[in-house]
Amino acid sequence: EIRAECPMDALPASLFAHCARRLRRAARAALERASAEERREIERDVGASFGDSRSCERVVRALFALAVDEKDALDDGADDGARSAVLARVRETTEALAANAAADRRARCAGVFAEAAKTNGDDEALRREVALAMAKSARDRARAVWRRGVIVNHHRALRAAAREAEDVDETWERTIVEQKPALRAYAEAATEVGNRAWVVSALEWCVDAMGRYFSDGEGSLKAATTSFSWQLANKRRARELKRAMTSSKATIEMMMRDVVESDGPRGTPDRSAAAGTSIKILDVGSCWDYFNLHFKGPWPGRLSVETTACDLMPSVPSVYECDWLKVEFGNAQRVTDRRLEAVAQHAADVVVFSLVLSYLPTPKQRGEMVRRARLALKNRGGGLLFIITPHSTDKGHCGHKALPILSEWRAALRQLGFDRVLYERLRSVHCLAFRTIGDGDEARVAAASPPELRIAFDGAATSFSL
């Protein structure tokens, strides 16, 4: 066995058992979260014995042997300090492998578990696979540090420029023109973030919500945790209106008939259609064009979808260059030299802001982004706005410590003709869906003074009432 061949033979039994147990639990967690198709992929790539006791123990022995080799390459000592360094390295690499196995990064360690599962496996081959996996993990960690640095520093620079500016709009335009290299680096980093599992999961949440709202939702990607449809949204709105009319004797049925289902400007008559409905999506701030290039379909409810993606700095050819704060609204969409200059007013079924609002440096710019989304969307319940925003927006990493920002957003969007109809807290992000109410008059009136949408990063000058 590998352990018997190592110069430092004393791998403590407790550490050995802990590391093997950690790998088994990570493999079990990966299997529990995996879909039926993903389980078939695991069985094909790794084998049916993915994460069993024998293979995990073989991996730990290989990790110990590699840690000894690394230490020997640095010095020839075998004192207590060297032994402690080896054991620490075994624990560290075990945690890295376990994290990769459990966090939808199985491709990074598939070769390790596949080799470990072989009945007559070659110990040297297993060590090579472990070394390759650790090298890939180290490169990915370095890339993650770069990615985070680019994104965080860019956000800080935008907010600092906005705080120091006398004219925020002029500073914003100058930043876009003068900081093209910074924007390109940010787009590259944002594209990599967009491919992370937690972002894709949030976008799949949007896909399912569209299918359930505009059609029958058949073929949803995930099991629904909350009932949602156009009819249910109407019933909830009727109940809210009934509660607001404390002196009225109107029943829920009367509110449904007289307000929610009326043909008046405040009505939201049910227009969800049969399977095969065609919808138009505006994906704003999408440098990587998820819905066109990455979502493989089919769409729930057999929706027919036409997506227009736009971004300040597109990273793929299918995305139009566009500053949403400057786009015009007219009778038709206008594109010049791959620049989206105008969109049709009240023609889109869906607008998606995925990790977009937190990019804007000021609360008023965020409010203006949403106001413009209302002008782009169909009226009277025919349009949906999806907002995906990180937990850092309201310091919501711990729910009980979150600032009341999302409730502020809900009230502000109501002033623009939006009604929040769906919310779910997913890993790392809040997912919100708003539908249109009325004919968009509120959004036009607010052109001179859009509502402010604050986030936790707006600084000490921003106070929040709890």
Short mmCIF file of C-alpha atoms in Angstrom, two decimals:
data_model
loop_
_atom_site.label_atom_id
_atom_site.label_comp_id
_atom_site.label_asym_id
_atom_site.label_seq_id
_atom_site.Cartn_x
_atom_site.Cartn_y
_atom_site.Cartn_z
CA GLU A 1 0.00 0.00 0.00
CA ILE A 2 1.05 3.59 -0.56
CA ARG A 3 1.07 4.38 3.15
CA ALA A 4 3.60 1.61 3.89
CA GLU A 5 6.00 2.97 1.26
CA CYS A 6 6.13 6.50 2.69
CA PRO A 7 9.17 7.70 4.67
CA MET A 8 6.83 9.24 7.24
CA ASP A 9 4.69 6.23 7.90
CA ALA A 10 2.82 7.61 10.87
CA LEU A 11 -0.40 8.84 9.32
CA PRO A 12 -2.53 9.00 12.48
CA ALA A 13 -5.50 6.66 12.42
CA SER A 14 -7.81 9.46 13.56
CA LEU A 15 -6.75 11.76 10.71
CA PHE A 16 -6.93 8.91 8.21
CA ALA A 17 -10.49 8.09 9.32
CA HIS A 18 -11.50 11.76 9.32
CA CYS A 19 -10.24 12.39 5.77
CA ALA A 20 -11.86 9.23 4.38
CA ARG A 21 -15.13 10.13 6.10
CA ARG A 22 -14.96 13.69 4.71
CA LEU A 23 -14.62 12.37 1.16
CA ARG A 24 -17.47 9.89 1.63
CA ARG A 25 -19.79 12.60 2.90
CA ALA A 26 -18.90 14.91 0.01
CA ALA A 27 -19.63 12.17 -2.52
CA ARG A 28 -22.92 11.39 -0.79
CA ALA A 29 -23.90 15.07 -0.85
CA ALA A 30 -23.10 15.27 -4.56
CA LEU A 31 -25.30 12.25 -5.29
CA GLU A 32 -28.17 13.60 -3.19
CA ARG A 33 -28.19 16.92 -5.05
CA ALA A 34 -27.67 15.41 -8.50
CA SER A 35 -30.54 14.96 -10.92
CA ALA A 36 -31.23 11.58 -12.52
CA GLU A 37 -29.24 12.63 -15.60
CA GLU A 38 -26.32 13.81 -13.47
CA ARG A 39 -26.29 10.51 -11.57
CA ARG A 40 -26.03 8.68 -14.88
CA GLU A 41 -23.10 10.93 -15.82
CA ILE A 42 -21.38 10.16 -12.51
CA GLU A 43 -21.85 6.43 -13.01
CA ARG A 44 -20.52 6.71 -16.56
CA ASP A 45 -17.48 8.85 -15.68
CA VAL A 46 -16.61 7.53 -12.22
CA GLY A 47 -18.42 4.25 -11.73
CA ALA A 48 -21.08 2.92 -9.41
CA SER A 49 -18.65 2.90 -6.48
CA PHE A 50 -18.27 6.70 -6.46
CA GLY A 51 -17.32 7.68 -2.91
CA ASP A 52 -17.36 4.20 -1.33
CA SER A 53 -15.11 3.45 1.67
CA ARG A 54 -12.40 1.59 -0.25
CA SER A 55 -11.91 4.24 -2.94
CA CYS A 56 -11.92 7.10 -0.41
CA GLU A 57 -9.26 5.36 1.70
CA ARG A 58 -7.09 4.85 -1.39
CA VAL A 59 -7.40 8.56 -2.20
CA VAL A 60 -6.32 9.55 1.32
CA ARG A 61 -3.24 7.32 1.09
CA ALA A 62 -2.36 8.90 -2.24
CA LEU A 63 -2.77 12.38 -0.73
CA PHE A 64 -0.42 11.42 2.12
CA ALA A 65 2.20 10.06 -0.26
CA LEU A 66 2.09 13.22 -2.36
CA ALA A 67 2.35 15.42 0.74
CA VAL A 68 5.47 13.50 1.80
CA ASP A 69 6.95 13.89 -1.69
CA GLU A 70 6.29 17.65 -1.63
CA LYS A 71 7.97 18.01 1.75
CA ASP A 72 10.97 15.93 0.67
CA ALA A 73 11.41 18.13 -2.37
CA LEU A 74 11.78 21.14 -0.08
CA ASP A 75 14.02 19.66 2.61
CA ASP A 76 15.28 16.33 3.85
CA GLY A 77 14.17 16.80 7.43
CA ALA A 78 11.84 14.40 9.14
CA ASP A 79 11.43 16.32 12.38
CA ASP A 80 8.16 17.14 14.09
CA GLY A 81 7.76 20.35 12.11
CA ALA A 82 8.08 18.51 8.80
CA ARG A 83 5.63 15.84 9.95
CA SER A 84 3.11 18.48 11.01
CA ALA A 85 3.42 20.17 7.62
CA VAL A 86 2.71 16.86 5.87
CA LEU A 87 -0.37 16.16 7.98
CA ALA A 88 -1.64 19.70 7.46
CA ARG A 89 -1.18 19.27 3.71
CA VAL A 90 -3.16 16.01 3.78
CA ARG A 91 -6.04 17.73 5.56
CA GLU A 92 -5.92 20.71 3.19
CA THR A 93 -5.95 18.64 0.00
CA THR A 94 -8.68 16.39 1.38
CA GLU A 95 -10.87 19.43 1.98
CA ALA A 96 -10.16 20.71 -1.54
CA LEU A 97 -11.10 17.39 -3.14
CA ALA A 98 -14.21 17.10 -0.98
CA ALA A 99 -15.31 20.62 -1.88
CA ASN A 100 -14.86 19.88 -5.57
CA ALA A 101 -16.85 16.65 -5.32
CA ALA A 102 -19.72 18.25 -3.42
CA ALA A 103 -19.99 21.58 -5.26
CA ASP A 104 -20.84 20.57 -8.83
CA ARG A 105 -17.17 20.54 -9.83
CA ARG A 106 -16.94 16.79 -10.22
CA ALA A 107 -15.08 17.07 -13.53
CA ARG A 108 -12.11 18.37 -11.58
CA CYS A 109 -11.82 15.18 -9.52
CA ALA A 110 -13.63 12.58 -11.67
CA GLY A 111 -10.33 10.99 -12.72
CA VAL A 112 -9.30 10.62 -9.07
CA PHE A 113 -12.42 8.74 -8.00
CA ALA A 114 -12.53 6.72 -11.22
CA GLU A 115 -8.96 5.51 -10.70
CA ALA A 116 -9.54 4.88 -6.98
CA ALA A 117 -12.60 2.74 -7.74
CA LYS A 118 -10.65 0.29 -9.90
CA THR A 119 -10.38 -3.16 -8.35
CA ASN A 120 -6.77 -3.66 -9.36
CA GLY A 121 -5.86 -0.01 -9.49
CA ASP A 122 -2.33 1.24 -9.98
CA ASP A 123 -1.20 3.31 -6.96
CA GLU A 124 1.17 5.35 -9.13
CA ALA A 125 -1.64 6.16 -11.58
CA LEU A 126 -3.86 7.26 -8.70
CA ARG A 127 -1.14 9.56 -7.39
CA ARG A 128 -0.82 11.12 -10.86
CA GLU A 129 -4.58 11.72 -11.00
CA VAL A 130 -4.55 13.30 -7.55
CA ALA A 131 -1.61 15.52 -8.51
CA LEU A 132 -3.42 16.64 -11.68
CA ALA A 133 -6.60 17.40 -9.72
CA MET A 134 -4.70 19.42 -7.12
CA ALA A 135 -2.84 21.39 -9.80
CA LYS A 136 -6.13 22.20 -11.53
CA SER A 137 -7.65 23.20 -8.22
CA ALA A 138 -4.72 25.53 -7.49
CA ARG A 139 -5.07 27.19 -10.91
CA ASP A 140 -8.79 27.63 -10.38
CA ARG A 141 -8.24 29.16 -6.94
CA ALA A 142 -5.76 31.63 -8.42
CA ARG A 143 -8.26 32.49 -11.14
CA ALA A 144 -11.00 32.96 -8.55
CA VAL A 145 -8.78 35.41 -6.66
CA TRP A 146 -8.20 37.35 -9.90
CA ARG A 147 -11.91 37.28 -10.75
CA ARG A 148 -12.95 38.55 -7.35
CA GLY A 149 -10.32 41.27 -7.40
CA VAL A 150 -11.44 42.55 -10.80
CA ILE A 151 -15.11 42.64 -9.85
CA VAL A 152 -14.73 44.10 -6.36
CA ASN A 153 -12.19 46.74 -7.42
CA HIS A 154 -14.32 47.77 -10.40
CA HIS A 155 -17.40 48.21 -8.21
CA ARG A 156 -15.40 50.24 -5.70
CA ALA A 157 -14.02 52.48 -8.44
CA LEU A 158 -17.50 53.15 -9.84
CA ARG A 159 -18.91 54.03 -6.41
CA ALA A 160 -15.93 56.24 -5.57
CA ALA A 161 -16.29 58.13 -8.85
CA ALA A 162 -20.02 58.59 -8.25
CA ARG A 163 -19.45 59.93 -4.71
CA GLU A 164 -16.92 62.49 -5.92
CA ALA A 165 -18.87 63.57 -9.02
CA GLU A 166 -20.91 66.74 -9.28
CA ASP A 167 -22.80 65.31 -12.26
CA VAL A 168 -23.25 61.55 -11.83
CA ASP A 169 -24.68 61.01 -15.33
CA GLU A 170 -21.75 62.78 -16.98
CA THR A 171 -19.29 60.79 -14.87
CA TRP A 172 -21.05 57.55 -15.81
CA GLU A 173 -20.81 58.31 -19.55
CA ARG A 174 -17.16 59.30 -19.25
CA THR A 175 -16.39 56.12 -17.31
CA ILE A 176 -17.93 53.95 -20.03
CA VAL A 177 -15.92 55.69 -22.74
CA GLU A 178 -12.58 56.02 -20.93
CA GLN A 179 -12.44 52.70 -19.10
CA LYS A 180 -12.80 50.21 -21.94
CA PRO A 181 -9.91 47.99 -20.72
CA ALA A 182 -11.46 47.84 -17.24
CA LEU A 183 -14.85 47.02 -18.75
CA ARG A 184 -13.33 44.24 -20.88
CA ALA A 185 -11.65 42.69 -17.84
CA TYR A 186 -14.89 42.99 -15.89
CA ALA A 187 -16.85 41.34 -18.73
CA GLU A 188 -14.37 38.46 -18.79
CA ALA A 189 -14.69 37.98 -15.03
CA ALA A 190 -18.48 38.36 -15.14
CA THR A 191 -18.74 35.73 -17.87
CA GLU A 192 -16.86 33.26 -15.68
CA VAL A 193 -19.13 34.08 -12.74
CA GLY A 194 -22.16 33.57 -14.99
CA ASN A 195 -21.11 29.99 -15.59
CA ARG A 196 -21.05 29.19 -11.88
CA ALA A 197 -23.69 26.74 -10.70
CA TRP A 198 -25.44 29.22 -8.38
CA VAL A 199 -25.95 31.75 -11.20
CA VAL A 200 -27.19 29.10 -13.64
CA SER A 201 -29.59 27.82 -10.96
CA ALA A 202 -31.06 31.31 -10.55
CA LEU A 203 -31.51 31.70 -14.32
CA GLU A 204 -33.21 28.29 -14.46
CA TRP A 205 -35.54 29.59 -11.74
CA CYS A 206 -36.48 32.41 -14.13
CA VAL A 207 -37.07 29.92 -16.94
CA ASP A 208 -39.43 27.85 -14.79
CA ALA A 209 -41.31 30.93 -13.60
CA MET A 210 -41.86 32.05 -17.20
CA GLY A 211 -43.23 28.65 -18.14
CA ARG A 212 -45.63 28.59 -15.18
CA TYR A 213 -46.83 32.17 -15.71
CA PHE A 214 -47.24 32.33 -19.47
CA SER A 215 -48.18 28.69 -20.04
CA ASP A 216 -48.95 25.50 -18.12
CA GLY A 217 -45.41 25.01 -16.79
CA GLU A 218 -45.24 21.45 -18.09
CA GLY A 219 -41.64 20.24 -18.28
CA SER A 220 -40.27 22.55 -15.57
CA LEU A 221 -36.57 22.13 -14.85
CA LYS A 222 -37.05 21.81 -11.09
CA ALA A 223 -39.81 20.86 -8.70
CA ALA A 224 -41.72 24.00 -7.77
CA THR A 225 -41.36 25.09 -4.14
CA THR A 226 -44.07 27.76 -4.49
CA SER A 227 -47.28 27.63 -6.51
CA PHE A 228 -47.23 30.28 -9.21
CA SER A 229 -49.42 31.14 -12.19
CA TRP A 230 -51.20 34.13 -13.67
CA GLN A 231 -54.44 33.07 -11.97
CA LEU A 232 -52.78 32.70 -8.56
CA ALA A 233 -51.11 36.10 -8.94
CA ASN A 234 -54.57 37.58 -9.58
CA LYS A 235 -56.02 35.93 -6.48
CA ARG A 236 -53.21 37.18 -4.28
CA ARG A 237 -53.64 40.69 -5.62
CA ALA A 238 -57.38 40.54 -4.99
CA ARG A 239 -56.73 39.52 -1.38
CA GLU A 240 -54.27 42.41 -0.93
CA LEU A 241 -56.79 44.88 -2.34
CA LYS A 242 -59.51 43.48 -0.10
CA ARG A 243 -57.31 43.89 2.98
CA ALA A 244 -56.59 47.50 2.00
CA MET A 245 -60.33 48.28 1.83
CA THR A 246 -61.04 47.77 5.52
CA SER A 247 -64.43 49.52 5.41
CA SER A 248 -65.67 47.74 2.31
CA LYS A 249 -67.94 44.71 2.33
CA ALA A 250 -66.59 43.55 -1.00
CA THR A 251 -65.71 39.86 -1.23
CA ILE A 252 -62.63 38.39 -2.83
CA GLU A 253 -64.80 37.25 -5.74
CA MET A 254 -66.05 40.80 -6.23
CA MET A 255 -62.53 42.17 -6.18
CA MET A 256 -61.46 39.56 -8.73
CA ARG A 257 -64.34 40.45 -11.01
CA ASP A 258 -64.43 44.24 -10.61
CA VAL A 259 -60.71 45.05 -10.43
CA VAL A 260 -58.29 42.23 -11.15
CA GLU A 261 -60.16 40.78 -14.12
CA SER A 262 -61.57 44.05 -15.46
CA ASP A 263 -60.64 45.66 -18.76
CA GLY A 264 -59.75 48.90 -17.00
CA PRO A 265 -56.20 50.20 -16.72
CA ARG A 266 -55.74 48.61 -13.28
CA GLY A 267 -57.00 45.22 -14.40
CA THR A 268 -54.79 42.17 -15.01
CA PRO A 269 -57.13 39.80 -16.87
CA ASP A 270 -55.75 36.30 -17.24
CA ARG A 271 -54.12 35.97 -20.64
CA SER A 272 -51.95 32.94 -19.97
CA ALA A 273 -52.27 30.77 -23.02
CA ALA A 274 -51.89 27.15 -24.02
CA ALA A 275 -48.55 25.48 -24.62
CA GLY A 276 -46.60 26.94 -27.52
CA THR A 277 -47.05 30.59 -26.54
CA SER A 278 -44.43 32.91 -28.01
CA ILE A 279 -42.71 35.40 -25.68
CA LYS A 280 -40.01 38.04 -26.11
CA ILE A 281 -37.20 38.43 -23.54
CA LEU A 282 -34.89 41.38 -23.02
CA ASP A 283 -31.83 40.11 -21.14
CA VAL A 284 -30.20 43.33 -19.89
CA GLY A 285 -26.60 43.24 -18.68
CA SER A 286 -26.00 39.77 -20.11
CA CYS A 287 -22.44 39.75 -21.41
CA TRP A 288 -22.57 35.96 -22.02
CA ASP A 289 -26.14 35.48 -23.43
CA TYR A 290 -27.35 32.58 -21.29
CA PHE A 291 -30.80 32.16 -22.82
CA ASN A 292 -29.58 32.00 -26.43
CA LEU A 293 -26.27 30.19 -26.10
CA HIS A 294 -26.31 28.14 -22.91
CA PHE A 295 -29.87 27.12 -22.10
CA LYS A 296 -30.46 23.95 -24.10
CA GLY A 297 -34.22 23.73 -23.60
CA PRO A 298 -36.88 22.72 -24.16
CA TRP A 299 -38.68 25.61 -22.52
CA PRO A 300 -41.35 24.70 -19.93
CA GLY A 301 -44.85 24.74 -21.36
CA ARG A 302 -43.23 24.45 -24.81
CA LEU A 303 -42.84 28.22 -24.90
CA SER A 304 -41.44 29.73 -28.08
CA VAL A 305 -38.85 32.30 -27.01
CA GLU A 306 -37.10 35.18 -28.76
CA THR A 307 -34.30 36.70 -26.67
CA THR A 308 -32.44 39.97 -27.16
CA ALA A 309 -29.33 40.23 -24.96
CA CYS A 310 -27.47 43.49 -24.39
CA ASP A 311 -24.56 44.69 -22.24
CA LEU A 312 -22.14 47.58 -21.82
CA MET A 313 -19.30 45.30 -22.94
CA PRO A 314 -20.49 42.14 -24.74
CA SER A 315 -18.20 39.13 -24.50
CA VAL A 316 -19.91 37.10 -27.26
CA PRO A 317 -21.03 38.24 -30.75
CA SER A 318 -24.73 37.52 -30.15
CA VAL A 319 -24.96 40.24 -27.45
CA TYR A 320 -25.67 43.83 -28.52
CA GLU A 321 -23.70 46.68 -27.00
CA CYS A 322 -26.08 48.89 -25.05
CA ASP A 323 -26.25 51.34 -22.15
CA TRP A 324 -29.74 50.67 -20.79
CA LEU A 325 -29.73 54.07 -19.08
CA LYS A 326 -29.52 55.74 -22.52
CA VAL A 327 -31.61 53.43 -24.71
CA GLU A 328 -34.57 55.03 -26.49
CA PHE A 329 -38.16 53.77 -26.60
CA GLY A 330 -40.20 53.87 -29.78
CA ASN A 331 -42.36 51.81 -32.09
CA ALA A 332 -39.68 49.29 -33.01
CA GLN A 333 -36.28 47.97 -32.02
CA ARG A 334 -33.32 49.72 -33.66
CA VAL A 335 -29.81 48.29 -33.96
CA THR A 336 -26.87 50.09 -35.58
CA ASP A 337 -23.45 48.42 -35.91
CA ARG A 338 -24.30 45.87 -33.21
CA ARG A 339 -25.43 48.66 -30.88
CA LEU A 340 -28.94 48.44 -29.46
CA GLU A 341 -30.08 52.05 -29.66
CA ALA A 342 -33.85 51.70 -29.22
CA VAL A 343 -36.40 49.11 -28.11
CA ALA A 344 -40.11 48.88 -28.78
CA GLN A 345 -42.20 50.39 -26.00
CA HIS A 346 -44.45 47.98 -24.07
CA ALA A 347 -43.58 45.09 -26.40
CA ALA A 348 -41.46 42.75 -24.26
CA ASP A 349 -42.97 39.93 -22.22
CA VAL A 350 -39.94 39.59 -19.94
CA VAL A 351 -37.02 41.75 -18.81
CA VAL A 352 -34.19 40.06 -16.88
CA PHE A 353 -31.72 41.90 -14.61
CA SER A 354 -29.29 39.19 -13.48
CA LEU A 355 -26.63 40.59 -11.11
CA VAL A 356 -27.15 43.97 -12.76
CA LEU A 357 -28.67 46.41 -10.26
CA SER A 358 -25.83 45.99 -7.76
CA TYR A 359 -23.40 47.05 -10.52
CA LEU A 360 -24.89 50.54 -10.71
CA PRO A 361 -23.09 52.93 -8.32
CA THR A 362 -26.06 55.07 -7.19
CA PRO A 363 -29.59 54.32 -5.91
CA LYS A 364 -31.16 56.66 -8.47
CA GLN A 365 -29.49 54.88 -11.39
CA ARG A 366 -30.89 51.57 -10.15
CA GLY A 367 -34.34 53.11 -9.95
CA GLU A 368 -33.97 54.47 -13.48
CA MET A 369 -33.00 51.01 -14.75
CA VAL A 370 -36.22 49.56 -13.34
CA ARG A 371 -38.31 52.48 -14.60
CA ARG A 372 -37.04 51.83 -18.10
CA ALA A 373 -37.83 48.14 -17.74
CA ARG A 374 -41.45 49.11 -17.06
CA LEU A 375 -41.53 51.10 -20.31
CA ALA A 376 -40.25 48.08 -22.22
CA LEU A 377 -42.74 45.58 -20.75
CA LYS A 378 -46.28 44.83 -21.80
CA ASN A 379 -49.03 46.30 -19.62
CA ARG A 380 -51.75 44.92 -17.32
CA GLY A 381 -49.98 41.80 -16.15
CA GLY A 382 -48.55 40.95 -19.56
CA GLY A 383 -44.96 41.66 -18.53
CA LEU A 384 -42.60 40.08 -15.98
CA LEU A 385 -39.45 41.67 -14.54
CA PHE A 386 -36.92 39.27 -13.02
CA ILE A 387 -34.29 40.61 -10.64
CA ILE A 388 -31.44 38.37 -9.47
CA THR A 389 -29.32 40.11 -6.87
CA PRO A 390 -26.62 38.78 -4.51
CA HIS A 391 -27.17 38.36 -0.78
CA SER A 392 -24.67 41.17 -0.25
CA THR A 393 -27.34 43.54 -1.58
CA ASP A 394 -29.03 43.53 1.83
CA LYS A 395 -26.35 41.72 3.88
CA GLY A 396 -28.71 38.78 3.65
CA HIS A 397 -26.08 36.07 4.02
CA CYS A 398 -27.79 35.50 7.39
CA GLY A 399 -31.51 36.09 7.04
CA HIS A 400 -32.00 37.47 10.56
CA LYS A 401 -29.29 40.12 9.99
CA ALA A 402 -30.57 41.34 6.64
CA LEU A 403 -31.33 45.02 6.11
CA PRO A 404 -34.91 45.88 4.97
CA ILE A 405 -33.75 46.62 1.44
CA LEU A 406 -35.90 44.13 -0.45
CA SER A 407 -39.05 45.49 1.22
CA GLU A 408 -37.93 49.00 0.20
CA TRP A 409 -37.47 47.78 -3.36
CA ARG A 410 -40.93 46.23 -3.35
CA ALA A 411 -42.52 49.54 -2.29
CA ALA A 412 -40.46 51.52 -4.81
CA LEU A 413 -41.35 49.21 -7.70
CA ARG A 414 -45.02 49.41 -6.78
CA GLN A 415 -44.78 53.17 -7.45
CA LEU A 416 -43.59 52.34 -10.98
CA GLY A 417 -46.45 49.96 -11.77
CA PHE A 418 -44.97 46.65 -10.60
CA ASP A 419 -46.43 44.06 -8.26
CA ARG A 420 -44.10 41.47 -6.72
CA VAL A 421 -45.52 38.03 -7.45
CA LEU A 422 -42.69 35.61 -6.64
CA TYR A 423 -39.63 35.47 -4.40
CA GLU A 424 -37.16 32.74 -3.52
CA ARG A 425 -33.90 32.83 -1.64
CA LEU A 426 -31.41 30.60 -3.43
CA ARG A 427 -27.76 29.92 -2.79
CA SER A 428 -25.90 33.27 -2.88
CA VAL A 429 -28.77 35.22 -4.49
CA HIS A 430 -32.27 36.60 -4.02
CA CYS A 431 -34.61 35.82 -6.95
CA LEU A 432 -37.55 38.18 -7.43
CA ALA A 433 -40.31 38.39 -10.04
CA PHE A 434 -42.55 41.43 -10.56
CA ARG A 435 -45.45 41.73 -12.99
CA THR A 436 -46.81 44.87 -14.57
CA ILE A 437 -49.90 46.67 -13.29
CA GLY A 438 -51.67 49.39 -15.25
CA ASP A 439 -50.52 51.03 -18.47
CA GLY A 440 -47.11 52.33 -17.39
CA ASP A 441 -48.26 55.88 -16.59
CA GLU A 442 -46.42 55.83 -13.26
CA ALA A 443 -43.13 55.05 -15.01
CA ARG A 444 -43.59 57.95 -17.42
CA VAL A 445 -44.45 60.36 -14.61
CA ALA A 446 -41.33 59.26 -12.68
CA ALA A 447 -38.96 60.11 -15.56
CA ALA A 448 -37.80 63.31 -13.86
CA SER A 449 -37.31 61.67 -10.46
CA PRO A 450 -37.05 57.88 -10.45
CA PRO A 451 -37.25 56.11 -7.07
CA GLU A 452 -34.04 55.27 -5.28
CA LEU A 453 -33.12 51.61 -4.82
CA ARG A 454 -30.49 51.35 -2.10
CA ILE A 455 -28.08 48.51 -1.37
CA ALA A 456 -25.87 47.78 1.63
CA PHE A 457 -22.74 49.03 -0.17
CA ASP A 458 -24.07 52.56 -0.61
CA GLY A 459 -21.97 53.68 2.34
CA ALA A 460 -22.25 55.18 5.77
CA ALA A 461 -24.24 58.13 4.45
CA THR A 462 -27.12 55.78 3.77
CA SER A 463 -29.14 54.96 6.87
CA PHE A 464 -31.60 52.11 7.20
CA SER A 465 -34.52 51.99 9.59
CA LEU A 466 -34.99 48.52 11.05
#
